mmCIF file of C-alpha atoms in Angstrom:
data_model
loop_
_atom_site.group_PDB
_atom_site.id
_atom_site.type_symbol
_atom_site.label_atom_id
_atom_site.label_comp_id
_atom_site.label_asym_id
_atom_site.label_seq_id
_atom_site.Cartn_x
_atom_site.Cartn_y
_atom_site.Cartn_z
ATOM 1 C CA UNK A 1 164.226 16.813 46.102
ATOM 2 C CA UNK A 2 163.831 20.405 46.144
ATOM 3 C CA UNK A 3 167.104 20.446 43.834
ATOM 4 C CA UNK A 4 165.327 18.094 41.492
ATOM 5 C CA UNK A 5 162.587 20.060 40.459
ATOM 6 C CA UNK A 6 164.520 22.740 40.313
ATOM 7 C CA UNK A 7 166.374 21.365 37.995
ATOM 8 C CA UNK A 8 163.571 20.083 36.259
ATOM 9 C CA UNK A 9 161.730 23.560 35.919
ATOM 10 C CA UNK A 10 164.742 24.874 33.798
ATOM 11 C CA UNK A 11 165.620 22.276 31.482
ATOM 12 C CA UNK A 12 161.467 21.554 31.008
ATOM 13 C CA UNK A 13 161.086 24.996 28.595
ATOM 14 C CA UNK A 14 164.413 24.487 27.057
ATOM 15 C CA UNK A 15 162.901 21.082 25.984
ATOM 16 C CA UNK A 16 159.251 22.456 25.135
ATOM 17 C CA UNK A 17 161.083 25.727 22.963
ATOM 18 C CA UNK A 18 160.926 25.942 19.202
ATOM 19 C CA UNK A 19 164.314 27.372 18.707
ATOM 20 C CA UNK A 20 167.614 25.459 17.693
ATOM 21 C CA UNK A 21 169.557 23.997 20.149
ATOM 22 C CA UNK A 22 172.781 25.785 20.468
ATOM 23 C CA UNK A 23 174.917 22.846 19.739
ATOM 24 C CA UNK A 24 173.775 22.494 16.066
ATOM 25 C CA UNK A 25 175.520 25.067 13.082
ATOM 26 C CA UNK A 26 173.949 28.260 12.256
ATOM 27 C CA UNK A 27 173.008 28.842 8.419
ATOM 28 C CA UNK A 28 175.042 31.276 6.449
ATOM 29 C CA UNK A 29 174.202 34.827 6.046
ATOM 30 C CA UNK A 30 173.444 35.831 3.001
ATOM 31 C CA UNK A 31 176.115 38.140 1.667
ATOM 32 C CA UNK A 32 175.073 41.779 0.366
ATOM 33 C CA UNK A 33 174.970 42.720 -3.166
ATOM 34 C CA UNK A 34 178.797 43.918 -4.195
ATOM 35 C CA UNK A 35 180.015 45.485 -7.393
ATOM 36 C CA UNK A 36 182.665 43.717 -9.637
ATOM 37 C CA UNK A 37 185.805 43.090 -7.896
ATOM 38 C CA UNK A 38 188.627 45.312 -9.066
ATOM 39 C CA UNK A 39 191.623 43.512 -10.570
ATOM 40 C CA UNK A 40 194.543 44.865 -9.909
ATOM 41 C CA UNK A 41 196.524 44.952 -13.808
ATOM 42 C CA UNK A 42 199.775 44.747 -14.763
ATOM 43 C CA UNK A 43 200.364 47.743 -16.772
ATOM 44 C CA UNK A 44 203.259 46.132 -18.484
ATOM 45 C CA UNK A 45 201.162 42.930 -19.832
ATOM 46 C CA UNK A 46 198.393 45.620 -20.589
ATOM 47 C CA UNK A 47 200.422 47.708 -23.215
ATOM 48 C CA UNK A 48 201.978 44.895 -24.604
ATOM 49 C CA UNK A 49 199.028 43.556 -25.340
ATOM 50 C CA UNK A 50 198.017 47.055 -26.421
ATOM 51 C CA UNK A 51 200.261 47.015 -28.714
ATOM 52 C CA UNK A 52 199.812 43.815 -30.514
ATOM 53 C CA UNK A 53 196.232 45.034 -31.244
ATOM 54 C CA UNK A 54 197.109 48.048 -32.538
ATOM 55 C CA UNK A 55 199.739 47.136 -34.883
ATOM 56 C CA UNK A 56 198.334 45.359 -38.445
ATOM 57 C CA UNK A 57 200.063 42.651 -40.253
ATOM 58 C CA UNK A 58 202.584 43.399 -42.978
ATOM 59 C CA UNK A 59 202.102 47.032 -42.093
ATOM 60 C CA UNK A 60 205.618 49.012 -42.540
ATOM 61 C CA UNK A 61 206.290 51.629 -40.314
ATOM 62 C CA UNK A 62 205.718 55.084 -41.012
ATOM 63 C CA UNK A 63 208.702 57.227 -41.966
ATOM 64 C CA UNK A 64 209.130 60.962 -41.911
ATOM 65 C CA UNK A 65 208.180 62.677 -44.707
ATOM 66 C CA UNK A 66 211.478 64.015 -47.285
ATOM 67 C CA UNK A 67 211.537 67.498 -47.355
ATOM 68 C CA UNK A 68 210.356 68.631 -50.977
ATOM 69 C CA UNK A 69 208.725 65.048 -51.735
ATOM 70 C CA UNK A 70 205.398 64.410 -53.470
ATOM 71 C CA UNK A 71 202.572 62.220 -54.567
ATOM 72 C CA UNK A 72 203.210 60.173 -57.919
ATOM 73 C CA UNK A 73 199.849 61.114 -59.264
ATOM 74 C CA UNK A 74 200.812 65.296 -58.575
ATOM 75 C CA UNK A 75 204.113 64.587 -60.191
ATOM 76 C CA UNK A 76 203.188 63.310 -63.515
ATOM 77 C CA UNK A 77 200.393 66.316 -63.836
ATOM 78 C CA UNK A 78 203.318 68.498 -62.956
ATOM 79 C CA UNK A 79 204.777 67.384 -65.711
ATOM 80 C CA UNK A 80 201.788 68.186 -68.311
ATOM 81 C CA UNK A 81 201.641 64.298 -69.143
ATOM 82 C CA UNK A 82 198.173 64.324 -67.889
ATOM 83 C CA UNK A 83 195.450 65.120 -65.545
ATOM 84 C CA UNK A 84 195.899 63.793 -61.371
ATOM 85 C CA UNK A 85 192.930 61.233 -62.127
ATOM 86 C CA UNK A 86 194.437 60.148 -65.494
ATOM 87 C CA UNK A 87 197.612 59.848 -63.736
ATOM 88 C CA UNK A 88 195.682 56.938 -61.230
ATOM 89 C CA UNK A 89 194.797 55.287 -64.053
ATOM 90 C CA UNK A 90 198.173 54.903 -65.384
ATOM 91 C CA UNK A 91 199.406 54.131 -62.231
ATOM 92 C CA UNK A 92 197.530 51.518 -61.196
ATOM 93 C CA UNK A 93 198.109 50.003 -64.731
ATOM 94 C CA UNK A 94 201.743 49.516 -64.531
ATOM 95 C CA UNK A 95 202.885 51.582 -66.505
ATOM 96 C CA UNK A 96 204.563 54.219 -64.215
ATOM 97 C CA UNK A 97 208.071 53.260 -62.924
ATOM 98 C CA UNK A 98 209.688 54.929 -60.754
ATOM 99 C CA UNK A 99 213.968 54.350 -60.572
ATOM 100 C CA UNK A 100 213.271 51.804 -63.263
ATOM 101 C CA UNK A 101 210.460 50.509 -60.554
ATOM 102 C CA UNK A 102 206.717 49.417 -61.922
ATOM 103 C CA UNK A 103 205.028 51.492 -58.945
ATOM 104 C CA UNK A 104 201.397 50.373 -58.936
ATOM 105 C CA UNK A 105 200.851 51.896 -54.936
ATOM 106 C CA UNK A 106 198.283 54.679 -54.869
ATOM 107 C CA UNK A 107 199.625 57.819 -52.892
ATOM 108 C CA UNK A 108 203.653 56.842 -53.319
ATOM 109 C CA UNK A 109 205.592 59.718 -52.821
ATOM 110 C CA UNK A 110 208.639 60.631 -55.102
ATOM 111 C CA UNK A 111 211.832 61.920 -53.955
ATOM 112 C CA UNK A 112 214.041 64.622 -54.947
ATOM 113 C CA UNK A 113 216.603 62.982 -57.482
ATOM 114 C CA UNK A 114 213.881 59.955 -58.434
ATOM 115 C CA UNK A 115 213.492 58.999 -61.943
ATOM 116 C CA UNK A 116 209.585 58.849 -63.352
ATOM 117 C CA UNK A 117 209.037 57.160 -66.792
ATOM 118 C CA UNK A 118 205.678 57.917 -67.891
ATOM 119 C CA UNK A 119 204.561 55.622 -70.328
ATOM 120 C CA UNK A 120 207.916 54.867 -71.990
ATOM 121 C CA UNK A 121 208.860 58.498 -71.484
ATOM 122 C CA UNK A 122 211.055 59.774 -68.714
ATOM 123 C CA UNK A 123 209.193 63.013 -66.985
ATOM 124 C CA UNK A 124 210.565 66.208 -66.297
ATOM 125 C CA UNK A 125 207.914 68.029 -63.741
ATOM 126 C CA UNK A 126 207.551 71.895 -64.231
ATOM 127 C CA UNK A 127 206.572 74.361 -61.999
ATOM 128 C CA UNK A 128 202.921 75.471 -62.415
ATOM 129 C CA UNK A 129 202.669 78.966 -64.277
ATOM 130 C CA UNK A 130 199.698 80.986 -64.584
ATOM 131 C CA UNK A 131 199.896 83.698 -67.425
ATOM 132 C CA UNK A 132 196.992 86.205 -67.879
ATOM 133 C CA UNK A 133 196.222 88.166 -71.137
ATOM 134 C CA UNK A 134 193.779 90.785 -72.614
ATOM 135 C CA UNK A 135 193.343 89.169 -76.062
ATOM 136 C CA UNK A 136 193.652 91.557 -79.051
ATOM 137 C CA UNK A 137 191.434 91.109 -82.278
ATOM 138 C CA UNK A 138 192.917 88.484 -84.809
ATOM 139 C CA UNK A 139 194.205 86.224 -82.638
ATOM 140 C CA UNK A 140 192.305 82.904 -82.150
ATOM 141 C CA UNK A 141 192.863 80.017 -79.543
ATOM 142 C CA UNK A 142 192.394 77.544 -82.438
ATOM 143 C CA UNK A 143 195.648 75.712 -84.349
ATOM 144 C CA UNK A 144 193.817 75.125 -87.699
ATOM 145 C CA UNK A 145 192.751 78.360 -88.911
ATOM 146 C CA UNK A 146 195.564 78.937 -91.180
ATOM 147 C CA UNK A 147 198.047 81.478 -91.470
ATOM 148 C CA UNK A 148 195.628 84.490 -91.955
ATOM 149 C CA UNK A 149 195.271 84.724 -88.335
ATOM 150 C CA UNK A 150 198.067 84.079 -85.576
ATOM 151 C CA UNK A 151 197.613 82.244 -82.313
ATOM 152 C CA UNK A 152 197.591 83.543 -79.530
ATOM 153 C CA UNK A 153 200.258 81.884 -77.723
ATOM 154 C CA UNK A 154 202.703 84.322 -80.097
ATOM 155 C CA UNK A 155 201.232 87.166 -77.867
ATOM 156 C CA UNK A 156 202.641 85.624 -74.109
ATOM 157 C CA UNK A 157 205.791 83.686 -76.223
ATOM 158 C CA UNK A 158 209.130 84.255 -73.667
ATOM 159 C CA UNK A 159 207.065 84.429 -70.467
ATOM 160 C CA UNK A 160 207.952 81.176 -69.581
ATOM 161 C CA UNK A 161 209.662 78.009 -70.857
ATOM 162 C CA UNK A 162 206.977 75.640 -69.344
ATOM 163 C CA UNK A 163 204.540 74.194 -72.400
ATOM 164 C CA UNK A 164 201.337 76.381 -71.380
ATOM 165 C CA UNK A 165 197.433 75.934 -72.702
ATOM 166 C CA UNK A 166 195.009 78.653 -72.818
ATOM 167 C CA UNK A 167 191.515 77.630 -70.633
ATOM 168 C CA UNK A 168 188.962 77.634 -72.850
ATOM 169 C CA UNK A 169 188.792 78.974 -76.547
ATOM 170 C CA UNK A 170 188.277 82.124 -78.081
ATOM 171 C CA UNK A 171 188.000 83.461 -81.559
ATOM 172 C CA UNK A 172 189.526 86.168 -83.761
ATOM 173 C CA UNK A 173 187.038 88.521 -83.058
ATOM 174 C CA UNK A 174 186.778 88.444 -79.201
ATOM 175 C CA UNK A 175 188.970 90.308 -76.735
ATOM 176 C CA UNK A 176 189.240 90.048 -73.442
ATOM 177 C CA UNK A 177 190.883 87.962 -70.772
ATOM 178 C CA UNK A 178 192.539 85.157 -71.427
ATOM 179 C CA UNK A 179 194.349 82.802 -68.620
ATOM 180 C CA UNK A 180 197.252 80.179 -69.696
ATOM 181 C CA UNK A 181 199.040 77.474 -67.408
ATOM 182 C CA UNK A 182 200.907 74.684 -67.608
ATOM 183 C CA UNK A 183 198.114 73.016 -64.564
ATOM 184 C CA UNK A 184 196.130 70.444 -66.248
ATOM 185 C CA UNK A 185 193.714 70.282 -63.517
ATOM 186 C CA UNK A 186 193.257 74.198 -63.522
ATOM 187 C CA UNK A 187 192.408 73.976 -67.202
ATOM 188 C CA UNK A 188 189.878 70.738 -66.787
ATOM 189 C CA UNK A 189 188.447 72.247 -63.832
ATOM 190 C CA UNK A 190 187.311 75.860 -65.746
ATOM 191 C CA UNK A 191 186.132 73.987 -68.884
ATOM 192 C CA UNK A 192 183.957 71.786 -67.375
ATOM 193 C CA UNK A 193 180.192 72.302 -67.033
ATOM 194 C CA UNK A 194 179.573 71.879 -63.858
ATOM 195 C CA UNK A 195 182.333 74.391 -62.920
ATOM 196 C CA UNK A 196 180.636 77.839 -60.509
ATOM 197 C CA UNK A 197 183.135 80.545 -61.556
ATOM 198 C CA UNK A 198 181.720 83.552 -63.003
ATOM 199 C CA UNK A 199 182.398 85.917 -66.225
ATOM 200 C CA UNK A 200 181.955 88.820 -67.406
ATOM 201 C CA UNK A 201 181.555 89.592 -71.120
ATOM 202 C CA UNK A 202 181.046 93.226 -72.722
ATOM 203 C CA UNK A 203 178.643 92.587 -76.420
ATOM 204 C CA UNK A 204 178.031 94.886 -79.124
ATOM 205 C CA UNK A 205 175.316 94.085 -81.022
ATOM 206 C CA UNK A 206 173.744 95.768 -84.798
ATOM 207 C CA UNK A 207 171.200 96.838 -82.939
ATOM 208 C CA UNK A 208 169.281 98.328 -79.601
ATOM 209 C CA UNK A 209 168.230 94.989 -77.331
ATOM 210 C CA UNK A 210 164.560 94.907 -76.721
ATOM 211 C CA UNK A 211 163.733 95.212 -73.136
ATOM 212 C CA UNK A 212 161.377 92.123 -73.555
ATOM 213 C CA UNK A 213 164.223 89.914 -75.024
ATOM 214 C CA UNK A 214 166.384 90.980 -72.126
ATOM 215 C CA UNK A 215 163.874 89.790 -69.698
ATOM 216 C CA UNK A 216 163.628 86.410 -71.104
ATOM 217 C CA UNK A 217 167.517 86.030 -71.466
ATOM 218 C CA UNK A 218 167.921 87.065 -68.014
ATOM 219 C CA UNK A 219 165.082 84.026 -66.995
ATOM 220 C CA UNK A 220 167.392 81.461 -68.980
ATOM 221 C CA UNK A 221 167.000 79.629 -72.334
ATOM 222 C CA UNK A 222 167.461 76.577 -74.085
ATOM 223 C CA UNK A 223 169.790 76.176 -76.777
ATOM 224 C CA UNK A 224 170.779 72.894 -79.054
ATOM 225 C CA UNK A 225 168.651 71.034 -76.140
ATOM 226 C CA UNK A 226 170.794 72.154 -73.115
ATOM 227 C CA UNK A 227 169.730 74.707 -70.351
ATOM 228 C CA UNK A 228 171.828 78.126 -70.234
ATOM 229 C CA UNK A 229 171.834 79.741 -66.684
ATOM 230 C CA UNK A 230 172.219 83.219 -67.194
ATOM 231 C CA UNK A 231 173.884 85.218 -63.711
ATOM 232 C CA UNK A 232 172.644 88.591 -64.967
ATOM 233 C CA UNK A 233 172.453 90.839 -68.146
ATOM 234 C CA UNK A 234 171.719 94.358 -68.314
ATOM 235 C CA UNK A 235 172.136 97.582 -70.283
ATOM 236 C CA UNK A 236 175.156 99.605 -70.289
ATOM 237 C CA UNK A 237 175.519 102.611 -68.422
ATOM 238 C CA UNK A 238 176.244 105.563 -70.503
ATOM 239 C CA UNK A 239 175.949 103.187 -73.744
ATOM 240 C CA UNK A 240 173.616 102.687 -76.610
ATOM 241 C CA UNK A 241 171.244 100.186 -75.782
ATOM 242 C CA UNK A 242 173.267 97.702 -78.089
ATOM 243 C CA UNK A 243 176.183 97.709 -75.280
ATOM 244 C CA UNK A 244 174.953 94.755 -73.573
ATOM 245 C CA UNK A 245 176.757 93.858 -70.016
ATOM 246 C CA UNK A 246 176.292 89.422 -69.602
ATOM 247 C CA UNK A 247 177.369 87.935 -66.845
ATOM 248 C CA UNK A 248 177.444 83.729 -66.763
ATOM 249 C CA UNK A 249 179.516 80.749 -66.053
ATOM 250 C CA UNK A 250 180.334 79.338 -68.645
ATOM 251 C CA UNK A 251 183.994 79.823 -70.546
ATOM 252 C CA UNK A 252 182.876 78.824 -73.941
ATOM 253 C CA UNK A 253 182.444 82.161 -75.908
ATOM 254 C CA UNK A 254 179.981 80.489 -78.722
ATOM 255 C CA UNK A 255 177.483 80.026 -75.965
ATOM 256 C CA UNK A 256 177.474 83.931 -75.367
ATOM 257 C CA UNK A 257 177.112 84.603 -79.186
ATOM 258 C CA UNK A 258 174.416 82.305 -79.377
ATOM 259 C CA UNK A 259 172.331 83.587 -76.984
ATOM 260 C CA UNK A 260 172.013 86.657 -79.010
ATOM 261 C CA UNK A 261 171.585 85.118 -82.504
ATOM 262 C CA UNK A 262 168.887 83.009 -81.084
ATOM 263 C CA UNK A 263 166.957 86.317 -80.577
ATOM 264 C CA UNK A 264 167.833 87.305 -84.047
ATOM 265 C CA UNK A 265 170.898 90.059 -82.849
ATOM 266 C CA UNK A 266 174.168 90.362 -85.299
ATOM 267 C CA UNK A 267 177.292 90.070 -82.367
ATOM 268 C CA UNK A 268 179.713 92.503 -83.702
ATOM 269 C CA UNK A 269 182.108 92.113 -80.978
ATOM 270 C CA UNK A 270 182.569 90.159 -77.386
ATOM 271 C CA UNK A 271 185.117 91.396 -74.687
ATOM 272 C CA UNK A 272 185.411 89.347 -71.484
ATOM 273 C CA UNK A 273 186.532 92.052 -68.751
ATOM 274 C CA UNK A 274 186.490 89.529 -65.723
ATOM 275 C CA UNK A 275 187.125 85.424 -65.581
ATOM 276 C CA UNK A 276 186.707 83.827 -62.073
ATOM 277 C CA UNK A 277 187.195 87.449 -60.050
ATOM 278 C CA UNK A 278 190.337 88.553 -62.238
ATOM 279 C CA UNK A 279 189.914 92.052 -64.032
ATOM 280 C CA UNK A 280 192.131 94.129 -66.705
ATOM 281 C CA UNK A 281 192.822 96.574 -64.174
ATOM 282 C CA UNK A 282 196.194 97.864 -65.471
ATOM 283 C CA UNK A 283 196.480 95.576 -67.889
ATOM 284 C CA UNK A 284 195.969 97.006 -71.581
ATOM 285 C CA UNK A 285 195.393 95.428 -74.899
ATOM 286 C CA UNK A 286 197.582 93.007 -76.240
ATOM 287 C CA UNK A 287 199.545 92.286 -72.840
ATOM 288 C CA UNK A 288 200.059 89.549 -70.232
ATOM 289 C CA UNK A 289 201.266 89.577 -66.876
ATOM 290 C CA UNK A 290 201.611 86.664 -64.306
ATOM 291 C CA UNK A 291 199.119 85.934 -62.014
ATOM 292 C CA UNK A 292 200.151 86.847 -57.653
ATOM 293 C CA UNK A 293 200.192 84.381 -55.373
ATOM 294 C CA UNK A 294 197.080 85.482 -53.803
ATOM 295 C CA UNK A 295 195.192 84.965 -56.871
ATOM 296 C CA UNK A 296 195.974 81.494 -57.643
ATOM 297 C CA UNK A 297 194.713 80.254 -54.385
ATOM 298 C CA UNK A 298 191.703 82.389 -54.841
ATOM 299 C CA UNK A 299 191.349 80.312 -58.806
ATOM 300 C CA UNK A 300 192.001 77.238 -56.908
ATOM 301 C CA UNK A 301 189.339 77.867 -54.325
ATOM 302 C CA UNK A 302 186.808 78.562 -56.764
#
């Protein structure tokens, strides 16, 4: 009896208690918050894979680069046929071949012992001179003056076979410096407008400059309807105040006697004494000498 209740008095909470019997299964815990899980790659799937990304259709493999080689466009201004841009032009016409070749492929690089028709014309590229004079009187830059004055390509004839140009022009009457080459793009680049390299130009004029027209050619001036930037003019040291010193960018020596003879000055003479940094140090009258290294990067940096 006594066992009974016993027995009774422990199973009777078990039966009155809210919590789950043992018997049935607990719920899942819920997991904690993990990071991505790391998969393990295969490195050799990975740069295969790599490497058919990286690699374009139809593109050919890149070769070494031939010792001496150069671009198509360089080679035909080598040659004087025409400028580098030109040269694109042509190119990309058809009408370059290369070992009998129509090459139409911007930046194709020619080989030692190639064959370049230009044109119809086979090329034969030079190497780029540069030839500096101090210009006499009666010489002129221009081919159609007749035979009372010479040009001045008699005055730098045997220093070099290559078929040189003089950048810019100059007439009978000015002296000065004078630069020749055979590099198209050198002699485009110093004639244009837009180009930044200074010069220096010596004028004698009938008569004393009035301070007052010095001041307003040093501010600038219009002529024909285009704006002339003027670096700097001043008098002379030493000189009569007709010795006029002009400094300015451009290359076209009209331009410096026409500042003058808008201010109603005669120009009796013009002598440049420095084009782009280059002076006539040790370099007299009437003769030429070839330009160092050192300059032509510094002409080509300009």
């Amino acid at each position: 009896m006594n066992n009974k209740e016993g027995n009774n008095k422990k199973s009777g909470p078990r039966a009155a208690s809210s919590r789950p019997s043992s018997n049935k299964p607990k719920p899942a815990m819920q997991k904690r918050a993990q990071g991505p899980k790391k998969v393990k790659v295969n490195t050799k799937v990975a740069d295969i894979a790599t490497d058919k990304v990286e690699k374009k259709p139809n593109q050919a493999p890149k070769r070494p680069k031939v010792k001496d080689e150069i671009r198509l466009n360089k080679y035909i201004a080598n040659s004087g046929a025409c400028s580098r841009r030109d040269a694109d032009i042509y190119i990309q016409s058809g009408t370059v071949k290369v070992n009998g070749i129509p090459v139409t492929e911007m930046g194709y690089m020619v080989k030692p012992g190639d064959v370049v028709n230009f044109d119809g014309a086979t090329l034969t590229p030079e190497k780029k001179v540069y030839i500096l004079l101090n210009k006499p009187k009666n010489f002129t830059t221009a081919m159609d003056e007749g035979q009372e004055y010479r040009n001045v390509l008699e005055l730098v004839k045997g220093s070099t076979t290559a078929k040189i140009g003089a950048v810019g022009r100059m007439d009978k009457n000015t002296t000065g410096l004078l630069l020749f080459t055979n590099d198209t793009d050198m002699i485009r680049k110093f004639t244009l407008p837009s180009q930044k390299s200074s010069k220096i130009y010596q004028v004698s004029l009938d008569k004393n400059l009035k301070f007052e027209d010095l001041e307003k050619i040093n501010k600038g001036l219009t002529l024909d309807g285009h704006r002339v930037f003027v670096e700097d003019v001043s008098y002379i040291d030493g000189e009569a105040k007709s010795e006029i010193g002009l400094q300015l960018r451009s290359s076209n020596v009209k331009v410096v006697r026409s500042i003058f003879e808008h201010f109603s000055y005669d120009v009796l003479r013009i002598d440049r004494v420095s084009f782009a940094g280059l002076t006539k140090k040790n370099l007299p009258r009437g003769n030429w000498r070839l330009l160092t290294e050192q300059e032509i990067i510094n002409l080509k940096n300009v």
